[in-house]
Every structure is written in C-alpha cells, then in structure tokens.
Tab-separated table of C-alpha atoms in Angstrom:
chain	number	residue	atom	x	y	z
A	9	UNK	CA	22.375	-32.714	-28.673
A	10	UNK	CA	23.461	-31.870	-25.452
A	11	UNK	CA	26.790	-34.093	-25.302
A	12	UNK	CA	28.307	-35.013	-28.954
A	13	UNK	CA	28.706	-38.694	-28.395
A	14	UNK	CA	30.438	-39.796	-31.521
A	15	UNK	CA	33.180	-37.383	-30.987
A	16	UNK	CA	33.718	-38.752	-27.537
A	17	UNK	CA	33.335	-42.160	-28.335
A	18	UNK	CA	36.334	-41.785	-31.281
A	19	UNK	CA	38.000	-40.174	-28.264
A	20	UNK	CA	38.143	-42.795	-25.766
A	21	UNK	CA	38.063	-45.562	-28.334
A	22	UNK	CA	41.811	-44.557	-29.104
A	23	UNK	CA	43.252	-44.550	-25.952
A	24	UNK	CA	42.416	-46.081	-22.904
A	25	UNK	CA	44.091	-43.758	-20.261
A	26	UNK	CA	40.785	-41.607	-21.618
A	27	UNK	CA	38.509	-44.604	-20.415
A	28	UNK	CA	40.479	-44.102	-17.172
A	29	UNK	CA	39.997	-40.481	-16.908
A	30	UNK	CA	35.952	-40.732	-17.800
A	31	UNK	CA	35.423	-43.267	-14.717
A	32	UNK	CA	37.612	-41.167	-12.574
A	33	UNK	CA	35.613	-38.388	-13.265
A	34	UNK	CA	32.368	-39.665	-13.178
A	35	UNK	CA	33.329	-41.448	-9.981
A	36	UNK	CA	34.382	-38.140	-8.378
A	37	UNK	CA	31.311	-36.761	-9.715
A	38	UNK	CA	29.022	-38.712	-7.841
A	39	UNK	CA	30.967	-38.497	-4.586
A	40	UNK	CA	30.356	-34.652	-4.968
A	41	UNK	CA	27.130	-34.818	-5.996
A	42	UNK	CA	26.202	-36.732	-3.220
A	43	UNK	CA	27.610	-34.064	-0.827
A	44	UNK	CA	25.410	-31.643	-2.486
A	45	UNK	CA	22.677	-33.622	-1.525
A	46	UNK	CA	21.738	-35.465	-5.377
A	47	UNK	CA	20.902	-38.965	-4.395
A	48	UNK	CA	24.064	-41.089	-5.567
A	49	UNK	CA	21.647	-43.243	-7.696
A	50	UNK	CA	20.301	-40.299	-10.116
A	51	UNK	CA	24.274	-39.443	-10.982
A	52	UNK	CA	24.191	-42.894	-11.579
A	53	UNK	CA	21.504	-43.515	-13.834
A	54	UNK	CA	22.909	-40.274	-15.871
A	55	UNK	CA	26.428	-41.472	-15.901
A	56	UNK	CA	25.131	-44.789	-17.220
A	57	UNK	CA	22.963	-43.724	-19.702
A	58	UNK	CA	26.462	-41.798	-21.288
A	59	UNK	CA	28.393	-45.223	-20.965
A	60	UNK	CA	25.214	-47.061	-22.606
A	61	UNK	CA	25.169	-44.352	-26.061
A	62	UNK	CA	29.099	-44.676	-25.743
A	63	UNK	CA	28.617	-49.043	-25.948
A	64	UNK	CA	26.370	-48.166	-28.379
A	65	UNK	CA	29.420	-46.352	-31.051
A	66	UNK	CA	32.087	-49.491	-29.504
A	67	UNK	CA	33.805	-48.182	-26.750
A	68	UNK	CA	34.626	-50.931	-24.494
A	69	UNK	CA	32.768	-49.357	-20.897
A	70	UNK	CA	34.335	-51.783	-17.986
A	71	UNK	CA	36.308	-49.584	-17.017
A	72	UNK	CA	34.041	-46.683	-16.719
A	73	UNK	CA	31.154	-48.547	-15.085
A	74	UNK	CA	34.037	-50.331	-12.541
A	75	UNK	CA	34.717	-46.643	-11.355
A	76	UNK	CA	31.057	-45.391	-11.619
A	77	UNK	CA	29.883	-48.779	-9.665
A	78	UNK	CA	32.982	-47.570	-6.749
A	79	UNK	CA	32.307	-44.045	-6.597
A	80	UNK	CA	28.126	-44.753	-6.008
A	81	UNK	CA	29.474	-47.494	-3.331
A	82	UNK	CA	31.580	-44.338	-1.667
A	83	UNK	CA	28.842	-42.048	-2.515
A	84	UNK	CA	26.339	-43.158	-0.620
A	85	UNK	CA	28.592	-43.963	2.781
A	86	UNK	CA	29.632	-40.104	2.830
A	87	UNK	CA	27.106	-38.852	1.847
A	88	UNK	CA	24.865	-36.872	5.212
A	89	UNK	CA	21.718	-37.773	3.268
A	90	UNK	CA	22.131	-41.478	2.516
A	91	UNK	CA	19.821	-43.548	4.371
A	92	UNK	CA	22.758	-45.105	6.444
A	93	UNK	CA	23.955	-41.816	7.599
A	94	UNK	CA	20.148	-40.436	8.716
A	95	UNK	CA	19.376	-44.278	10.536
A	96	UNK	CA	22.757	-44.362	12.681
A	97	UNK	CA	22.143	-40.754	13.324
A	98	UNK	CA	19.016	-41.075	14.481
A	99	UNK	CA	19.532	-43.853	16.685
A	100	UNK	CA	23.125	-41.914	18.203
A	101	UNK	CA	21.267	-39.048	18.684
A	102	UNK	CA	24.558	-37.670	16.697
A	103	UNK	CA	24.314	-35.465	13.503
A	104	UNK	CA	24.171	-37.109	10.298
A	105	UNK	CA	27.058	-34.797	9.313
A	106	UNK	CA	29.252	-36.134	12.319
A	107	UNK	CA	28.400	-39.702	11.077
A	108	UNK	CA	28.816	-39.379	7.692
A	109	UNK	CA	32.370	-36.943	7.821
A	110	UNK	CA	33.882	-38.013	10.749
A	111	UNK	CA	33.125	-42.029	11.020
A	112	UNK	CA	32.725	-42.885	7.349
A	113	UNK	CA	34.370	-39.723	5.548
A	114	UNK	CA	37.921	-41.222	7.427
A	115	UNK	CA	36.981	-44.270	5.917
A	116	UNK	CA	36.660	-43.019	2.211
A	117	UNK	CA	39.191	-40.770	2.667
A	118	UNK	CA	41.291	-44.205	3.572
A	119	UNK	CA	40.341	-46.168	0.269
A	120	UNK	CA	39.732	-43.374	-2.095
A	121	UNK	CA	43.358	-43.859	-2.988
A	122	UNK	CA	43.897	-47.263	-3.714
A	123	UNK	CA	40.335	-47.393	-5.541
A	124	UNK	CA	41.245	-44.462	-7.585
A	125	UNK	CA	43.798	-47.135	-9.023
A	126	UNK	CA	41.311	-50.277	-9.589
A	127	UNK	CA	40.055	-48.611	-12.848
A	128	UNK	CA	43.596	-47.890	-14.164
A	129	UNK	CA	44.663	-51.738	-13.665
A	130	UNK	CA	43.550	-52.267	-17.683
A	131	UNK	CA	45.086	-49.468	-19.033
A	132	UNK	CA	48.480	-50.630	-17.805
A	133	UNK	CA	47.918	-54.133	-18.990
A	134	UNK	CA	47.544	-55.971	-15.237
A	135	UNK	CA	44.240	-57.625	-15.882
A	136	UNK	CA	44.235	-58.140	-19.830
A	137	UNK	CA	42.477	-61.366	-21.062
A	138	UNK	CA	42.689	-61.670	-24.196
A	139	UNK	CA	46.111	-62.206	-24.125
A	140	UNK	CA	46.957	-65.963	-24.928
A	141	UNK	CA	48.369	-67.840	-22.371
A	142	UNK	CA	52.680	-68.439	-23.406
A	143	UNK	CA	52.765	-72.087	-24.073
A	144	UNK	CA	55.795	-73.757	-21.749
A	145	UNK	CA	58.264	-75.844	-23.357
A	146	UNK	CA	57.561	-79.966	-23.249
A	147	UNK	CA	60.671	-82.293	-23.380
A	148	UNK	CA	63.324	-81.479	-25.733
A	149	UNK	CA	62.288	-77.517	-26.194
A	150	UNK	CA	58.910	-78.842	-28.128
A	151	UNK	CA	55.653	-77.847	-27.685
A	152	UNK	CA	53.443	-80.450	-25.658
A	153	UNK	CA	50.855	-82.369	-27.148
A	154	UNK	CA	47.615	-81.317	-26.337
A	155	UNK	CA	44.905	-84.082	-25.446
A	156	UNK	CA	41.383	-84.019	-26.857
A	157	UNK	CA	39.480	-82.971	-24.206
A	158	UNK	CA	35.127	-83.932	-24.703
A	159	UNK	CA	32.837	-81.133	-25.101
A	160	UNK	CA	30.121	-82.944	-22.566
A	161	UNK	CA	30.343	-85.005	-19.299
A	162	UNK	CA	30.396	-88.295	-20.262
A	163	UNK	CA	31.003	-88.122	-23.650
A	164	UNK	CA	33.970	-90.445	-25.536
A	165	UNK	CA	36.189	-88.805	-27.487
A	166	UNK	CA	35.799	-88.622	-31.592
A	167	UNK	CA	38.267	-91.132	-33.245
A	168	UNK	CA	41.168	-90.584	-35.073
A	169	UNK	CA	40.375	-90.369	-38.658
C-alpha cells in the first residue's frame, strides 16, 4: 500500500481546512507537473483515483475535485506542452515557452489568487446547503402558514381529512 488511505480519510473527515489543503495541493501539483512536461490529464487521473478510494471511506470530495478540476484548467494554459501553447506557437512563429509564460503565465499568475480561495469558500461556511433556510416572521411574530403545494403539474391537492 503505497498511500494508507484510511488514515487519511479519518484525517480529512475531521476537519475540513484538511479538505482545503488536499485540493490546494493537488491543484498546485498539477500546475507543476505540467511545467515538467506530465500531461495535466495523467496528474489528473492519479489525483482522482485518491479522491475516488477517499469517497469510498466517506470523505465528502467537492472540495478537492473543485481545486483539482481548477488547477488542470490552469495546467494546461501554462503549460509549454499543452496543445494550445504548441498551435499558437506554431502559427506566431513564437516559442511555445514565450506563449505559454509570458501571454498565459500573466494570466494564471492573475487568477491563481482568487482561485486559490474558491475551494476554501466551504470550509468557512459561504456556500453551505444544508443549512435550513430561517423562517421570517408572519403577522403578529407567528410563523406563516405554509400552503400545500402538488407534487405533479396538474394535479389537485389531497383534501383535508
């Protein structure tokens, strides 16, 4: 066993800051990969497969596969060896380094940043659904009535019984 995965899934399933951490990494991971000349989709595939065992024991992997899904996206504008890059070089008559560093590599060095942050949004509580809804006050401080609303188009309501 190359990577114990039910130590690192009791790991991240107690704190989601971890979850946070994993996609960073992984996302960075690619983006340097990628650089090295490792096609963004193999880092991928591998990353994936680790979020897949790590479903597997319960960890919740949005998070993770958010950043992983970013950091391919950057991956494969920066990288010198992504077919973008080699076509728009080609066609310049510029190096694919000059494209993918000096046009695009401005570009992720721009948004890195800010999408660095979309993975953290759940860990801080912005984008949490399964919180219920406050219900607002009706007249008089009460809670409103709620109307039976029909299951299908069309259908009438159930009466009272």
């Amino acid at each position: 066993v190359l990577i114990p995965v039910e130590q690192l899934a009791s790991h991240f399933s107690s704190t989601p800051l971890a979850l946070f951490g994993l996609g960073s990494a992984g996302m960075l991971a690619i983006i340097a990969l990628a650089l090295l000349g490792v096609a963004p989709i193999i880092s991928l595939s591998l990353c994936a497969a680790l979020l897949a065992q790590l479903a597997g024991h319960g960890v919740a992997i949005m998070q993770p596969a958010v950043a992983l899904l970013i950091g391919f996206s950057l991956a494969m504008l920066l990288s010198p060896y992504g077919p973008s890059a080699l076509m728009l070089a080609r066609h310049a008559q510029l190096s694919p380094w000059r494209i993918a560093f000096g046009w695009n590599g401005r570009f992720v060095l721009l948004v890195l940043g800010p999408l660095l942050l979309v993975p953290l949004l759940p860990t801080v509580g912005w984008l949490a659904v399964d919180r219920p809804a406050p219900l607002q006050a009706g007249v008089h401080g009460k809670a409103p009535a709620v109307a039976a609303v029909p299951t299908t188009l069309g259908a009438a309501p159930s009466p009272a019984r």
